[in-house]
CSV table of C-alpha atoms in Angstrom, one decimal:
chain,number,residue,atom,x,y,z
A,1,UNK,CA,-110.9,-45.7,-81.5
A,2,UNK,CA,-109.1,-46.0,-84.9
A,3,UNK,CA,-105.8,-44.6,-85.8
A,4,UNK,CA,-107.7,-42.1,-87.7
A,5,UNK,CA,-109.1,-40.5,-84.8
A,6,UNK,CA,-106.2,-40.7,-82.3
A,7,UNK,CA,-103.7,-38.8,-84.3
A,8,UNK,CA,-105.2,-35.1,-84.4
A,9,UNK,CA,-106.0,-35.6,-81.2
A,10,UNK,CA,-102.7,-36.4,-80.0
A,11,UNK,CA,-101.5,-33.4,-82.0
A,12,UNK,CA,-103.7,-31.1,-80.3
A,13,UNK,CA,-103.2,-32.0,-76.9
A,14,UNK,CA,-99.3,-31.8,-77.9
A,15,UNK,CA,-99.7,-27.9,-79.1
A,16,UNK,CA,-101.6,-27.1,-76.2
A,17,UNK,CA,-98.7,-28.7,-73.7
A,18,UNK,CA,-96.3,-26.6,-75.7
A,19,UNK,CA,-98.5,-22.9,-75.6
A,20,UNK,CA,-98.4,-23.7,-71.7
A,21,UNK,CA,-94.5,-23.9,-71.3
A,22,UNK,CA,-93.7,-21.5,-74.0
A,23,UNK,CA,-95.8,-18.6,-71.9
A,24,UNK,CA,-93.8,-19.0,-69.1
A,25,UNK,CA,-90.4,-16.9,-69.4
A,26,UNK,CA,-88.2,-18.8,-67.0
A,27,UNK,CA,-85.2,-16.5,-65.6
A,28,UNK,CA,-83.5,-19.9,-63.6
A,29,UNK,CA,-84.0,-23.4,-63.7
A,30,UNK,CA,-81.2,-25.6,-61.6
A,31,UNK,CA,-81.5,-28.8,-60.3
A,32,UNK,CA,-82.0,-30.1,-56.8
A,33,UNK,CA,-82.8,-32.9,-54.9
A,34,UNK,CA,-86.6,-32.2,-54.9
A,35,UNK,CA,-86.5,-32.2,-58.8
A,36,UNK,CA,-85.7,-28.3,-59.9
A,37,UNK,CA,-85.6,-24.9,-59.0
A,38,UNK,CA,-87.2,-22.4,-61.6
A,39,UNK,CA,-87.2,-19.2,-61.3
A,40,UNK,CA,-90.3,-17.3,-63.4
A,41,UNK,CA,-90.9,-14.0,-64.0
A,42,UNK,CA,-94.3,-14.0,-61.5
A,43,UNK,CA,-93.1,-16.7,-59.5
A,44,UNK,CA,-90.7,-18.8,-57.6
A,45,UNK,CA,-91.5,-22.8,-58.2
A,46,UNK,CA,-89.8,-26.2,-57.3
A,47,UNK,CA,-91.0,-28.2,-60.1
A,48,UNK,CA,-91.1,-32.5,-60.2
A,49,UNK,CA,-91.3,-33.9,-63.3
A,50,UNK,CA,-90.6,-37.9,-63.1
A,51,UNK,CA,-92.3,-41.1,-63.9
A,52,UNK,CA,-95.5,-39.6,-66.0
A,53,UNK,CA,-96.0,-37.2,-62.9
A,54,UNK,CA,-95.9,-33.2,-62.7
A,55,UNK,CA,-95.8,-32.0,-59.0
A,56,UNK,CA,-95.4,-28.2,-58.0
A,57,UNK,CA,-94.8,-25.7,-55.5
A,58,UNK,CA,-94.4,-22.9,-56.3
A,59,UNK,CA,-95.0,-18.7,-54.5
A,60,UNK,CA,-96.1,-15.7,-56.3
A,61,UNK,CA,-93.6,-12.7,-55.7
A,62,UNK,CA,-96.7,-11.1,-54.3
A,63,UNK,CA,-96.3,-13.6,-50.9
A,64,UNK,CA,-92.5,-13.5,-50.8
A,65,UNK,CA,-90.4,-12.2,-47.9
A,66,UNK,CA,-87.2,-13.3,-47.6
A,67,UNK,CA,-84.8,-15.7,-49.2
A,68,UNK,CA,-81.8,-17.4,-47.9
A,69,UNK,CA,-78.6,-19.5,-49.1
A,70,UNK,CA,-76.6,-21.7,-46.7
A,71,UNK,CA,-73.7,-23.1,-48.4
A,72,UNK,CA,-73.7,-26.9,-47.4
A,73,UNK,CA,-70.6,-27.5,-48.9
A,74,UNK,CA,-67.8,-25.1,-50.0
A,75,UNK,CA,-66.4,-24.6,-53.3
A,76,UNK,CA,-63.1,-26.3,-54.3
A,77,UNK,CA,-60.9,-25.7,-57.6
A,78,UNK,CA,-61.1,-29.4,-59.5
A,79,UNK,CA,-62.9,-30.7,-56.9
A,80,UNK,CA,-66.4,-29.3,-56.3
A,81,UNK,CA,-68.6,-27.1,-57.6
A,82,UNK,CA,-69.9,-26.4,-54.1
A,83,UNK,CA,-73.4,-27.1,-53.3
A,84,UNK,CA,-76.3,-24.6,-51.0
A,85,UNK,CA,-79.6,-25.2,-49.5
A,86,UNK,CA,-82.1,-22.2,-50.8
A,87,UNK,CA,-85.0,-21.1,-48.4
A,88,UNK,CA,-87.6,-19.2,-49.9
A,89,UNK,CA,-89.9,-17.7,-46.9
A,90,UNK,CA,-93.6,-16.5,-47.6
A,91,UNK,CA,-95.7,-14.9,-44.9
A,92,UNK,CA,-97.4,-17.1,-42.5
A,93,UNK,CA,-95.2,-20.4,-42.0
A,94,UNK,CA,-94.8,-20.8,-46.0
A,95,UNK,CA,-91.8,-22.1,-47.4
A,96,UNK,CA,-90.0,-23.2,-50.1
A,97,UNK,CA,-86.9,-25.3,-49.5
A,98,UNK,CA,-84.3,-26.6,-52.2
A,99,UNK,CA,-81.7,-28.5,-51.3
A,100,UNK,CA,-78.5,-29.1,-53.1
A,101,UNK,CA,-78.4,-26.8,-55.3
A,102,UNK,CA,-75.3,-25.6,-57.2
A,103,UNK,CA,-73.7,-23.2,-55.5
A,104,UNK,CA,-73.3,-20.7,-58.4
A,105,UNK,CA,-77.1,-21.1,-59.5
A,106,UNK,CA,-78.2,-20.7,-55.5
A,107,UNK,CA,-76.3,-17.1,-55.4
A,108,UNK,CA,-77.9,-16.5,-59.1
A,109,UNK,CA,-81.4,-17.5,-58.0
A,110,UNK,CA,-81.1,-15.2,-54.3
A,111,UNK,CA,-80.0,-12.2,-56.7
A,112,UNK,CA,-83.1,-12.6,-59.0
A,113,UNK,CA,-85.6,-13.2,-56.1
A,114,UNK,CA,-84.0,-10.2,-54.5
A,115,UNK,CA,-84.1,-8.0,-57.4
A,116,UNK,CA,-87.8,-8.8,-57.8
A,117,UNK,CA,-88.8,-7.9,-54.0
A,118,UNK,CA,-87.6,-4.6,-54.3
């Protein structure tokens, strides 16, 4: 293929990746050790974006039960931030589980799941 024909190309596949992410209101996104945490408006994902790759999990509010945060490690003035391990529970033996997690962003995400359960 010639230059020519590469470049529109390239432009439209570019607009198209952009319409997909731009449709998708994110409340949350926080990082963990899985890759991150986002928290959408229909959904709860744990999203991997890394080497060229784009992995997900993610549950519809629709199959949601319960959600959990286990601090792993307590917050400290000047020293830490404090890190939790959120558990997501679907029905059936589904589950979503984000590790390290800031501890701030863990109690944020819990509220927002919770909020959307009800």
């Amino acid at each position: 293929m010639y230059p020519e024909t590469i470049s529109p190309i390239c432009d439209i596949m570019m607009t198209i990746s952009l319409n997909i992410d731009s449709n998708m209101d994110i409340l949350l996104k926080t990082r963990c050790t899985k890759g991150f945490l986002v928290i959408y408006e229909d959904k709860v994902a744990i999203e991997l974006k890394a080497f060229g790759t784009h992995k997900t999990n993610s549950m519809p509010y629709s199959r949601i039960t319960g959600v959990e945060v286990n601090t792993t490690m307590a917050k400290i003035p000047l020293l830490s931030k404090g890190v939790a391990t959120v558990k997501i529970f679907g029905q059936g033996d589904q589950k979503l589980e984000a590790p390290f997690v800031n501890l701030d962003d863990a109690k944020k995400a819990e509220e927002l799941i919770n909020a959307r359960l009800q």
